[in-house]
GROMACS .gro file of N, CA, C and O in nm:
model
  548
    1MET      N    1   0.084  -0.117   0.000
    1MET     CA    2   0.000   0.000   0.000
    1MET      C    3   0.089   0.124   0.000
    1MET      O    4   0.186   0.131   0.072
    2TYR      N    5   0.053   0.222  -0.080
    2TYR     CA    6   0.129   0.346  -0.092
    2TYR      C    7   0.081   0.445   0.014
    2TYR      O    8  -0.038   0.469   0.030
    3HIS      N    9   0.175   0.499   0.089
    3HIS     CA   10   0.142   0.600   0.189
    3HIS      C   11   0.226   0.724   0.162
    3HIS      O   12   0.348   0.718   0.161
    4HIS      N   13   0.160   0.835   0.138
    4HIS     CA   14   0.229   0.961   0.110
    4HIS      C   15   0.259   1.031   0.242
    4HIS      O   16   0.170   1.067   0.317
    5SER      N   17   0.384   1.051   0.269
    5SER     CA   18   0.424   1.119   0.391
    5SER      C   19   0.471   1.259   0.357
    5SER      O   20   0.560   1.277   0.274
    6GLY      N   21   0.415   1.359   0.419
    6GLY     CA   22   0.451   1.497   0.392
    6GLY      C   23   0.594   1.529   0.431
    6GLY      O   24   0.659   1.612   0.370
    7SER      N   25   0.648   1.463   0.534
    7SER     CA   26   0.784   1.492   0.577
    7SER      C   27   0.886   1.445   0.473
    7SER      O   28   0.986   1.509   0.451
    8ILE      N   29   0.861   1.332   0.407
    8ILE     CA   30   0.952   1.284   0.303
    8ILE      C   31   0.947   1.377   0.183
    8ILE      O   32   1.049   1.413   0.126
    9ALA      N   33   0.829   1.422   0.144
    9ALA     CA   34   0.816   1.511   0.028
    9ALA      C   35   0.886   1.644   0.055
    9ALA      O   36   0.947   1.701  -0.033
   10ARG      N   37   0.879   1.694   0.179
   10ARG     CA   38   0.944   1.821   0.210
   10ARG      C   39   1.095   1.808   0.208
   10ARG      O   40   1.165   1.899   0.170
   11GLN      N   41   1.147   1.696   0.249
   11GLN     CA   42   1.291   1.678   0.250
   11GLN      C   43   1.348   1.670   0.110
   11GLN      O   44   1.456   1.720   0.083
   12ALA      N   45   1.275   1.609   0.017
   12ALA     CA   46   1.327   1.587  -0.117
   12ALA      C   47   1.310   1.708  -0.208
   12ALA      O   48   1.380   1.722  -0.305
   13ALA      N   49   1.216   1.795  -0.178
   13ALA     CA   50   1.186   1.905  -0.269
   13ALA      C   51   1.293   2.013  -0.265
   13ALA      O   52   1.305   2.086  -0.168
   14GLY      N   53   1.372   2.021  -0.368
   14GLY     CA   54   1.467   2.131  -0.385
   14GLY      C   55   1.591   2.124  -0.300
   14GLY      O   56   1.671   2.215  -0.304
   15SER      N   57   1.609   2.021  -0.222
   15SER     CA   58   1.723   2.019  -0.133
   15SER      C   59   1.854   1.994  -0.205
   15SER      O   60   1.958   2.041  -0.165
   16GLY      N   61   1.851   1.919  -0.316
   16GLY     CA   62   1.975   1.884  -0.384
   16GLY      C   63   2.019   1.984  -0.488
   16GLY      O   64   2.137   2.006  -0.509
   17THR      N   65   1.926   2.049  -0.555
   17THR     CA   66   1.964   2.130  -0.669
   17THR      C   67   1.977   2.278  -0.640
   17THR      O   68   2.050   2.347  -0.708
   18GLY      N   69   1.905   2.331  -0.545
   18GLY     CA   70   1.910   2.474  -0.520
   18GLY      C   71   1.824   2.553  -0.616
   18GLY      O   72   1.816   2.674  -0.607
   19VAL      N   73   1.756   2.485  -0.710
   19VAL     CA   74   1.672   2.554  -0.807
   19VAL      C   75   1.553   2.617  -0.739
   19VAL      O   76   1.511   2.726  -0.773
   20LEU      N   77   1.499   2.550  -0.639
   20LEU     CA   78   1.380   2.600  -0.572
   20LEU      C   79   1.413   2.686  -0.450
   20LEU      O   80   1.325   2.732  -0.382
   21GLU      N   81   1.540   2.705  -0.421
   21GLU     CA   82   1.581   2.781  -0.305
   21GLU      C   83   1.661   2.903  -0.347
   21GLU      O   84   1.782   2.899  -0.357
   22PRO      N   85   1.594   3.016  -0.376
   22PRO     CA   86   1.670   3.135  -0.415
   22PRO      C   87   1.758   3.184  -0.302
   22PRO      O   88   1.726   3.167  -0.185
   23VAL      N   89   1.870   3.246  -0.340
   23VAL     CA   90   1.965   3.294  -0.240
   23VAL      C   91   1.913   3.415  -0.164
   23VAL      O   92   1.954   3.439  -0.053
   24ALA      N   93   1.827   3.492  -0.223
   24ALA     CA   94   1.769   3.609  -0.158
   24ALA      C   95   1.644   3.649  -0.235
   24ALA      O   96   1.626   3.606  -0.348
   25PRO      N   97   1.559   3.732  -0.179
   25PRO     CA   98   1.443   3.777  -0.254
   25PRO      C   99   1.485   3.844  -0.384
   25PRO      O  100   1.574   3.929  -0.386
   26ALA      N  101   1.422   3.806  -0.493
   26ALA     CA  102   1.463   3.851  -0.625
   26ALA      C  103   1.362   3.948  -0.686
   26ALA      O  104   1.304   3.922  -0.787
   27LYS      N  105   1.343   4.060  -0.622
   27LYS     CA  106   1.248   4.157  -0.676
   27LYS      C  107   1.305   4.226  -0.800
   27LYS      O  108   1.236   4.242  -0.898
   28ASP      N  109   1.428   4.268  -0.795
   28ASP     CA  110   1.489   4.337  -0.908
   28ASP      C  111   1.617   4.268  -0.951
   28ASP      O  112   1.717   4.332  -0.980
   29ALA      N  113   1.614   4.136  -0.955
   29ALA     CA  114   1.732   4.061  -0.995
   29ALA      C  115   1.690   3.938  -1.074
   29ALA      O  116   1.581   3.887  -1.057
   30ILE      N  117   1.778   3.894  -1.160
   30ILE     CA  118   1.758   3.769  -1.232
   30ILE      C  119   1.840   3.663  -1.160
   30ILE      O  120   1.960   3.679  -1.141
   31LEU      N  121   1.774   3.557  -1.122
   31LEU     CA  122   1.843   3.445  -1.060
   31LEU      C  123   1.869   3.339  -1.166
   31LEU      O  124   1.782   3.310  -1.247
   32PHE      N  125   1.988   3.282  -1.166
   32PHE     CA  126   2.022   3.178  -1.262
   32PHE      C  127   2.094   3.067  -1.188
   32PHE      O  128   2.131   3.082  -1.071
   33GLN      N  129   2.112   2.955  -1.256
   33GLN     CA  130   2.180   2.842  -1.196
   33GLN      C  131   2.318   2.827  -1.258
   33GLN      O  132   2.339   2.859  -1.373
   34ARG      N  133   2.412   2.774  -1.178
   34ARG     CA  134   2.546   2.742  -1.225
   34ARG      C  135   2.576   2.599  -1.182
   34ARG      O  136   2.556   2.561  -1.067
   35CYS      N  137   2.624   2.519  -1.276
   35CYS     CA  138   2.658   2.380  -1.250
   35CYS      C  139   2.785   2.374  -1.164
   35CYS      O  140   2.885   2.440  -1.196
   36THR      N  141   2.781   2.297  -1.056
   36THR     CA  142   2.899   2.287  -0.971
   36THR      C  143   3.006   2.197  -1.033
   36THR      O  144   3.122   2.205  -0.994
   37TRP      N  145   2.971   2.115  -1.130
   37TRP     CA  146   3.068   2.024  -1.192
   37TRP      C  147   3.146   2.092  -1.303
   37TRP      O  148   3.268   2.084  -1.308
   38CYS      N  149   3.076   2.157  -1.398
   38CYS     CA  150   3.146   2.213  -1.513
   38CYS      C  151   3.144   2.366  -1.516
   38CYS      O  152   3.210   2.427  -1.599
   39GLY      N  153   3.066   2.431  -1.430
   39GLY     CA  154   3.065   2.577  -1.421
   39GLY      C  155   2.975   2.646  -1.523
   39GLY      O  156   2.976   2.768  -1.533
   40THR      N  157   2.895   2.571  -1.599
   40THR     CA  158   2.807   2.630  -1.700
   40THR      C  159   2.695   2.708  -1.633
   40THR      O  160   2.633   2.660  -1.539
   41ALA      N  161   2.668   2.830  -1.683
   41ALA     CA  162   2.557   2.911  -1.633
   41ALA      C  163   2.436   2.886  -1.721
   41ALA      O  164   2.448   2.875  -1.843
   42MET      N  165   2.317   2.878  -1.659
   42MET     CA  166   2.195   2.853  -1.733
   42MET      C  167   2.078   2.922  -1.664
   42MET      O  168   2.087   2.958  -1.547
   43TYR      N  169   1.970   2.940  -1.738
   43TYR     CA  170   1.852   3.009  -1.688
   43TYR      C  171   1.735   2.912  -1.688
   43TYR      O  172   1.699   2.857  -1.792
   44HIS      N  173   1.675   2.889  -1.573
   44HIS     CA  174   1.557   2.805  -1.555
   44HIS      C  175   1.576   2.665  -1.611
   44HIS      O  176   1.503   2.622  -1.700
   45ARG      N  177   1.674   2.593  -1.562
   45ARG     CA  178   1.698   2.455  -1.603
   45ARG      C  179   1.696   2.366  -1.481
   45ARG      O  180   1.723   2.410  -1.369
   46LEU      N  181   1.670   2.238  -1.503
   46LEU     CA  182   1.677   2.140  -1.397
   46LEU      C  183   1.804   2.058  -1.404
   46LEU      O  184   1.853   2.008  -1.304
   47LEU      N  185   1.858   2.044  -1.526
   47LEU     CA  186   1.984   1.973  -1.548
   47LEU      C  187   2.077   2.060  -1.630
   47LEU      O  188   2.032   2.140  -1.713
   48CYS      N  189   2.206   2.042  -1.612
   48CYS     CA  190   2.305   2.116  -1.690
   48CYS      C  191   2.298   2.071  -1.836
   48CYS      O  192   2.301   1.951  -1.864
   49PRO      N  193   2.290   2.163  -1.932
   49PRO     CA  194   2.284   2.123  -2.073
   49PRO      C  195   2.416   2.070  -2.127
   49PRO      O  196   2.421   2.009  -2.233
   50VAL      N  197   2.527   2.090  -2.055
   50VAL     CA  198   2.658   2.046  -2.101
   50VAL      C  199   2.692   1.907  -2.047
   50VAL      O  200   2.721   1.814  -2.121
   51CYS      N  201   2.688   1.891  -1.914
   51CYS     CA  202   2.730   1.764  -1.853
   51CYS      C  203   2.613   1.682  -1.797
   51CYS      O  204   2.635   1.575  -1.743
   52GLN      N  205   2.490   1.735  -1.807
   52GLN     CA  206   2.369   1.670  -1.756
   52GLN      C  207   2.371   1.653  -1.604
   52GLN      O  208   2.301   1.568  -1.550
   53GLY      N  209   2.454   1.731  -1.537
   53GLY     CA  210   2.460   1.726  -1.391
   53GLY      C  211   2.339   1.791  -1.328
   53GLY      O  212   2.281   1.885  -1.382
   54GLY      N  213   2.299   1.742  -1.213
   54GLY     CA  214   2.185   1.798  -1.142
   54GLY      C  215   2.224   1.879  -1.021
   54GLY      O  216   2.139   1.931  -0.950
   55ASP      N  217   2.354   1.893  -0.996
   55ASP     CA  218   2.401   1.968  -0.881
   55ASP      C  219   2.421   2.115  -0.922
   55ASP      O  220   2.530   2.156  -0.962
   56LEU      N  221   2.314   2.193  -0.913
   56LEU     CA  222   2.314   2.333  -0.955
   56LEU      C  223   2.299   2.422  -0.832
   56LEU      O  224   2.225   2.388  -0.740
   57HIS      N  225   2.367   2.536  -0.833
   57HIS     CA  226   2.344   2.633  -0.726
   57HIS      C  227   2.298   2.764  -0.788
   57HIS      O  228   2.330   2.797  -0.901
   58THR      N  229   2.219   2.837  -0.712
   58THR     CA  230   2.156   2.959  -0.760
   58THR      C  231   2.244   3.079  -0.732
   58THR      O  232   2.300   3.091  -0.623
   59GLU      N  233   2.254   3.167  -0.832
   59GLU     CA  234   2.330   3.291  -0.819
   59GLU      C  235   2.246   3.408  -0.868
   59GLU      O  236   2.151   3.390  -0.942
   60ARG      N  237   2.288   3.526  -0.831
   60ARG     CA  238   2.221   3.649  -0.875
   60ARG      C  239   2.301   3.714  -0.987
   60ARG      O  240   2.422   3.731  -0.976
   61SER      N  241   2.232   3.752  -1.094
   61SER     CA  242   2.297   3.817  -1.208
   61SER      C  243   2.306   3.967  -1.184
   61SER      O  244   2.219   4.026  -1.119
   62GLU      N  245   2.410   4.029  -1.238
   62GLU     CA  246   2.424   4.175  -1.231
   62GLU      C  247   2.326   4.244  -1.326
   62GLU      O  248   2.299   4.362  -1.311
   63GLY      N  249   2.278   4.173  -1.427
   63GLY     CA  250   2.177   4.228  -1.518
   63GLY      C  251   2.232   4.304  -1.636
   63GLY      O  252   2.157   4.372  -1.706
   64VAL      N  253   2.362   4.296  -1.663
   64VAL     CA  254   2.422   4.365  -1.777
   64VAL      C  255   2.449   4.261  -1.885
   64VAL      O  256   2.499   4.153  -1.856
   65GLY      N  257   2.414   4.296  -2.010
   65GLY     CA  258   2.434   4.200  -2.117
   65GLY      C  259   2.435   4.263  -2.254
   65GLY      O  260   2.441   4.386  -2.268
   66THR      N  261   2.426   4.177  -2.355
   66THR     CA  262   2.430   4.218  -2.495
   66THR      C  263   2.314   4.155  -2.569
   66THR      O  264   2.283   4.037  -2.549
   67VAL      N  265   2.249   4.232  -2.656
   67VAL     CA  266   2.141   4.179  -2.739
   67VAL      C  267   2.202   4.086  -2.843
   67VAL      O  268   2.291   4.126  -2.918
   68ARG      N  269   2.157   3.961  -2.845
   68ARG     CA  270   2.204   3.865  -2.946
   68ARG      C  271   2.110   3.860  -3.064
   68ARG      O  272   2.152   3.840  -3.176
   69HIS      N  273   1.980   3.876  -3.040
   69HIS     CA  274   1.881   3.875  -3.147
   69HIS      C  275   1.759   3.952  -3.101
   69HIS      O  276   1.721   3.943  -2.984
   70SER      N  277   1.699   4.027  -3.190
   70SER     CA  278   1.579   4.102  -3.157
   70SER      C  279   1.484   4.097  -3.275
   70SER      O  280   1.526   4.107  -3.390
   71THR      N  281   1.357   4.080  -3.245
   71THR     CA  282   1.256   4.078  -3.351
   71THR      C  283   1.137   4.162  -3.307
   71THR      O  284   1.112   4.178  -3.187
   72VAL      N  285   1.064   4.218  -3.403
   72VAL     CA  286   0.948   4.301  -3.375
   72VAL      C  287   0.823   4.214  -3.390
   72VAL      O  288   0.805   4.145  -3.490
   73VAL      N  289   0.737   4.218  -3.288
   73VAL     CA  290   0.614   4.139  -3.286
   73VAL      C  291   0.496   4.235  -3.293
   73VAL      O  292   0.491   4.332  -3.219
   74HIS      N  293   0.400   4.203  -3.382
   74HIS     CA  294   0.284   4.289  -3.399
   74HIS      C  295   0.154   4.224  -3.351
   74HIS      O  296   0.050   4.286  -3.359
   75ARG      N  297   0.158   4.101  -3.303
   75ARG     CA  298   0.035   4.033  -3.266
   75ARG      C  299   0.007   4.044  -3.117
   75ARG      O  300   0.098   4.055  -3.035
   76ASN      N  301  -0.121   4.038  -3.082
   76ASN     CA  302  -0.169   4.038  -2.944
   76ASN      C  303  -0.129   4.162  -2.864
   76ASN      O  304  -0.129   4.158  -2.742
   77THR      N  305  -0.095   4.268  -2.930
   77THR     CA  306  -0.064   4.393  -2.862
   77THR      C  307  -0.120   4.509  -2.943
   77THR      O  308  -0.128   4.501  -3.066
   78PRO      N  309  -0.158   4.618  -2.877
   78PRO     CA  310  -0.208   4.733  -2.953
   78PRO      C  311  -0.097   4.801  -3.034
   78PRO      O  312  -0.124   4.863  -3.136
   79ALA      N  313   0.027   4.788  -2.991
   79ALA     CA  314   0.139   4.848  -3.063
   79ALA      C  315   0.248   4.742  -3.080
   79ALA      O  316   0.250   4.640  -3.010
   80ALA      N  317   0.338   4.767  -3.171
   80ALA     CA  318   0.448   4.674  -3.194
   80ALA      C  319   0.539   4.669  -3.071
   80ALA      O  320   0.557   4.768  -3.002
   81ARG      N  321   0.593   4.553  -3.044
   81ARG     CA  322   0.687   4.537  -2.933
   81ARG      C  323   0.802   4.449  -2.980
   81ARG      O  324   0.791   4.381  -3.081
   82ASN      N  325   0.911   4.453  -2.908
   82ASN     CA  326   1.024   4.369  -2.946
   82ASN      C  327   1.037   4.253  -2.850
   82ASN      O  328   1.001   4.261  -2.733
   83VAL      N  329   1.087   4.143  -2.902
   83VAL     CA  330   1.124   4.026  -2.823
   83VAL      C  331   1.270   4.003  -2.852
   83VAL      O  332   1.309   3.988  -2.967
   84SER      N  333   1.352   4.001  -2.748
   84SER     CA  334   1.496   3.993  -2.767
   84SER      C  335   1.555   3.877  -2.688
   84SER      O  336   1.505   3.841  -2.583
   85LEU      N  337   1.664   3.823  -2.740
   85LEU     CA  338   1.746   3.728  -2.666
   85LEU      C  339   1.867   3.804  -2.616
   85LEU      O  340   1.941   3.864  -2.695
   86ILE      N  341   1.885   3.805  -2.485
   86ILE     CA  342   1.991   3.882  -2.421
   86ILE      C  343   2.092   3.784  -2.363
   86ILE      O  344   2.055   3.696  -2.285
   87GLU      N  345   2.219   3.799  -2.400
   87GLU     CA  346   2.325   3.720  -2.338
   87GLU      C  347   2.383   3.803  -2.225
   87GLU      O  348   2.441   3.909  -2.247
   88LEU      N  349   2.365   3.755  -2.103
   88LEU     CA  350   2.413   3.829  -1.987
   88LEU      C  351   2.561   3.799  -1.962
   88LEU      O  352   2.615   3.699  -2.010
   89ALA      N  353   2.625   3.888  -1.888
   89ALA     CA  354   2.770   3.880  -1.866
   89ALA      C  355   2.812   3.751  -1.796
   89ALA      O  356   2.924   3.705  -1.813
   90GLU      N  357   2.721   3.689  -1.723
   90GLU     CA  358   2.754   3.565  -1.653
   90GLU      C  359   2.758   3.444  -1.746
   90GLU      O  360   2.804   3.338  -1.706
   91GLY      N  361   2.708   3.459  -1.870
   91GLY     CA  362   2.721   3.353  -1.968
   91GLY      C  363   2.594   3.278  -2.003
   91GLY      O  364   2.600   3.177  -2.072
   92PHE      N  365   2.478   3.325  -1.963
   92PHE     CA  366   2.354   3.258  -2.000
   92PHE      C  367   2.268   3.353  -2.083
   92PHE      O  368   2.289   3.474  -2.085
   93VAL      N  369   2.170   3.296  -2.153
   93VAL     CA  370   2.083   3.373  -2.242
   93VAL      C  371   1.943   3.373  -2.183
   93VAL      O  372   1.893   3.270  -2.137
   94VAL      N  373   1.877   3.489  -2.187
   94VAL     CA  374   1.742   3.503  -2.137
   94VAL      C  375   1.658   3.577  -2.242
   94VAL      O  376   1.709   3.662  -2.315
   95ARG      N  377   1.530   3.542  -2.250
   95ARG     CA  378   1.437   3.612  -2.340
   95ARG      C  379   1.374   3.726  -2.262
   95ARG      O  380   1.333   3.709  -2.147
   96GLY      N  381   1.368   3.842  -2.326
   96GLY     CA  382   1.310   3.958  -2.260
   96GLY      C  383   1.274   4.066  -2.359
   96GLY      O  384   1.273   4.045  -2.479
   97ARG      N  385   1.244   4.183  -2.305
   97ARG     CA  386   1.205   4.298  -2.387
   97ARG      C  387   1.300   4.413  -2.358
   97ARG      O  388   1.339   4.434  -2.243
   98VAL      N  389   1.337   4.485  -2.463
   98VAL     CA  390   1.423   4.603  -2.447
   98VAL      C  391   1.337   4.726  -2.469
   98VAL      O  392   1.265   4.736  -2.569
   99MET      N  393   1.342   4.821  -2.374
   99MET     CA  394   1.263   4.944  -2.385
   99MET      C  395   1.317   5.030  -2.498
   99MET      O  396   1.438   5.036  -2.520
  100GLY      N  397   1.226   5.096  -2.566
  100GLY     CA  398   1.263   5.184  -2.677
  100GLY      C  399   1.188   5.145  -2.802
  100GLY      O  400   1.111   5.050  -2.803
  101PRO      N  401   1.210   5.220  -2.909
  101PRO     CA  402   1.144   5.186  -3.035
  101PRO      C  403   1.190   5.049  -3.083
  101PRO      O  404   1.310   5.022  -3.088
  102PRO      N  405   1.096   4.959  -3.118
  102PRO     CA  406   1.134   4.823  -3.156
  102PRO      C  407   1.232   4.816  -3.273
  102PRO      O  408   1.318   4.729  -3.276
  103ALA      N  409   1.222   4.907  -3.367
  103ALA     CA  410   1.311   4.904  -3.483
  103ALA      C  411   1.452   4.952  -3.449
  103ALA      O  412   1.545   4.932  -3.526
  104ALA      N  413   1.471   5.016  -3.333
  104ALA     CA  414   1.602   5.070  -3.296
  104ALA      C  415   1.688   4.971  -3.218
  104ALA      O  416   1.802   5.000  -3.187
  105ILE      N  417   1.635   4.853  -3.187
  105ILE     CA  418   1.709   4.753  -3.110
  105ILE      C  419   1.779   4.660  -3.208
  105ILE      O  420   1.716   4.602  -3.295
  106HIS      N  421   1.911   4.646  -3.194
  106HIS     CA  422   1.989   4.565  -3.288
  106HIS      C  423   2.081   4.470  -3.211
  106HIS      O  424   2.114   4.493  -3.095
  107SER      N  425   2.125   4.367  -3.281
  107SER     CA  426   2.223   4.275  -3.223
  107SER      C  427   2.350   4.352  -3.187
  107SER      O  428   2.395   4.437  -3.263
  108GLY      N  429   2.406   4.321  -3.073
  108GLY     CA  430   2.529   4.387  -3.027
  108GLY      C  431   2.505   4.506  -2.936
  108GLY      O  432   2.601   4.556  -2.875
  109ASP      N  433   2.380   4.553  -2.924
  109ASP     CA  434   2.352   4.663  -2.831
  109ASP      C  435   2.373   4.617  -2.688
  109ASP      O  436   2.333   4.507  -2.651
  110ARG      N  437   2.434   4.703  -2.607
  110ARG     CA  438   2.456   4.672  -2.465
  110ARG      C  439   2.333   4.716  -2.386
  110ARG      O  440   2.281   4.826  -2.409
  111VAL      N  441   2.288   4.632  -2.293
  111VAL     CA  442   2.168   4.660  -2.215
  111VAL      C  443   2.191   4.632  -2.068
  111VAL      O  444   2.284   4.561  -2.030
  112ARG      N  445   2.105   4.690  -1.984
  112ARG     CA  446   2.104   4.664  -1.840
  112ARG      C  447   1.960   4.637  -1.801
  112ARG      O  448   1.868   4.701  -1.850
  113MET      N  449   1.942   4.543  -1.708
  113MET     CA  450   1.807   4.508  -1.664
  113MET      C  451   1.741   4.625  -1.592
  113MET      O  452   1.802   4.689  -1.507
  114SER      N  453   1.617   4.652  -1.629
  114SER     CA  454   1.540   4.757  -1.566
  114SER      C  455   1.452   4.699  -1.455
  114SER      O  456   1.454   4.746  -1.343
  115THR      N  457   1.374   4.598  -1.488
  115THR     CA  458   1.294   4.525  -1.389
  115THR      C  459   1.304   4.376  -1.420
  115THR      O  460   1.320   4.337  -1.535
  116ALA      N  461   1.293   4.297  -1.317
  116ALA     CA  462   1.308   4.152  -1.334
  116ALA      C  463   1.186   4.090  -1.400
  116ALA      O  464   1.197   3.986  -1.463
  117LYS      N  465   1.070   4.152  -1.388
  117LYS     CA  466   0.950   4.094  -1.448
  117LYS      C  467   0.863   4.202  -1.510
  117LYS      O  468   0.828   4.301  -1.445
  118ASP      N  469   0.827   4.181  -1.636
  118ASP     CA  470   0.727   4.264  -1.703
  118ASP      C  471   0.592   4.227  -1.642
  118ASP      O  472   0.560   4.109  -1.630
  119PRO      N  473   0.509   4.326  -1.601
  119PRO     CA  474   0.384   4.292  -1.535
  119PRO      C  475   0.287   4.214  -1.625
  119PRO      O  476   0.205   4.140  -1.576
  120VAL      N  477   0.298   4.230  -1.757
  120VAL     CA  478   0.205   4.163  -1.848
  120VAL      C  479   0.259   4.027  -1.890
  120VAL      O  480   0.192   3.926  -1.881
  121ARG      N  481   0.382   4.020  -1.937
  121ARG     CA  482   0.439   3.898  -1.993
  121ARG      C  483   0.522   3.817  -1.894
  121ARG      O  484   0.553   3.703  -1.919
  122GLY      N  485   0.567   3.878  -1.783
  122GLY     CA  486   0.647   3.806  -1.686
  122GLY      C  487   0.792   3.788  -1.728
  122GLY      O  488   0.864   3.710  -1.669
  123GLU      N  489   0.836   3.858  -1.831
  123GLU     CA  490   0.974   3.848  -1.879
  123GLU      C  491   1.056   3.966  -1.827
  123GLU      O  492   1.001   4.072  -1.797
  124PRO      N  493   1.188   3.952  -1.819
  124PRO     CA  494   1.271   4.065  -1.777
  124PRO      C  495   1.264   4.180  -1.880
  124PRO      O  496   1.247   4.156  -2.000
  125VAL      N  497   1.276   4.302  -1.831
  125VAL     CA  498   1.276   4.420  -1.916
  125VAL      C  499   1.413   4.486  -1.904
  125VAL      O  500   1.465   4.504  -1.794
  126PHE      N  501   1.471   4.523  -2.018
  126PHE     CA  502   1.605   4.582  -2.023
  126PHE      C  503   1.597   4.720  -2.084
  126PHE      O  504   1.502   4.754  -2.155
  127GLN      N  505   1.699   4.803  -2.058
  127GLN     CA  506   1.711   4.933  -2.121
  127GLN      C  507   1.849   4.943  -2.185
  127GLN      O  508   1.944   4.881  -2.140
  128LEU      N  509   1.859   5.021  -2.291
  128LEU     CA  510   1.986   5.038  -2.361
  128LEU      C  511   2.085   5.114  -2.275
  128LEU      O  512   2.049   5.212  -2.210
  129LEU      N  513   2.209   5.070  -2.273
  129LEU     CA  514   2.314   5.142  -2.200
  129LEU      C  515   2.371   5.255  -2.284
  129LEU      O  516   2.403   5.361  -2.233
  130ASP      N  517   2.389   5.230  -2.413
  130ASP     CA  518   2.445   5.329  -2.504
  130ASP      C  519   2.335   5.377  -2.598
  130ASP      O  520   2.243   5.303  -2.630
  131GLU      N  521   2.345   5.499  -2.641
  131GLU     CA  522   2.251   5.552  -2.739
  131GLU      C  523   2.271   5.479  -2.871
  131GLU      O  524   2.383   5.454  -2.912
  132PRO      N  525   2.160   5.439  -2.938
  132PRO     CA  526   2.177   5.370  -3.066
  132PRO      C  527   2.249   5.456  -3.168
  132PRO      O  528   2.235   5.578  -3.169
  133TYR      N  529   2.326   5.390  -3.253
  133TYR     CA  530   2.400   5.460  -3.358
  133TYR      C  531   2.304   5.504  -3.467
  133TYR      O  532   2.234   5.424  -3.526
  134ARG      N  533   2.295   5.633  -3.494
  134ARG     CA  534   2.198   5.686  -3.589
  134ARG      C  535   2.268   5.764  -3.701
  134ARG      O  536   2.231   5.875  -3.733
  135ALA      N  537   2.367   5.705  -3.764
  135ALA     CA  538   2.441   5.774  -3.868
  135ALA      C  539   2.359   5.794  -3.994
  135ALA      O  540   2.382   5.888  -4.070
  136TRP      N  541   2.263   5.705  -4.019
  136TRP     CA  542   2.186   5.713  -4.143
  136TRP      C  543   2.062   5.800  -4.131
  136TRP      O  544   1.996   5.826  -4.229
  137SER      N  545   2.028   5.849  -4.014
  137SER     CA  546   1.907   5.930  -4.002
  137SER      C  547   1.934   6.077  -4.008
  137SER      O  548   2.039   6.126  -4.012
   0.00000   0.00000   0.00000
C-alpha cells in the first residue's frame, strides 16, 4: 500500500539542486543556476545542458548583457513590441524585452536590466546602455 508522507516530500523538494531555493528575494534581480561540476551558467533549467549534472546552485545576475537577437512582434498587442534574446555577462541567455522603439534595437547593443518581471508577460525588461547609432538618419 502506498502511503504519502509529507515529511519525506518536504525533505526531497529542492534540497539537492538549489533551483527552488533562491539565495535572496529577487524583486529586481535575475536568478540563474550554475553547475557545480562544469561551471556552466543557465537560466531556468533542472539539469546542466553540457554535462547533464543535477548539482546546480543559484546565483544572482548583475543584469548587464548584450542583445544577441531582436525581432518586432505585432500580434496580441495594440502596438508593436520587441522580443529579444539577451546574453548576460555571466554567460547565459534570457528572453526579454528592451525598452525603446522596436526598430532601434539591434544585435550587439549593450543593455542593463530595468525590472526583473514585465507585469504583463512576466519576462525581464532591459534598457539600452548606449545611445543607438543613428548615422543614417
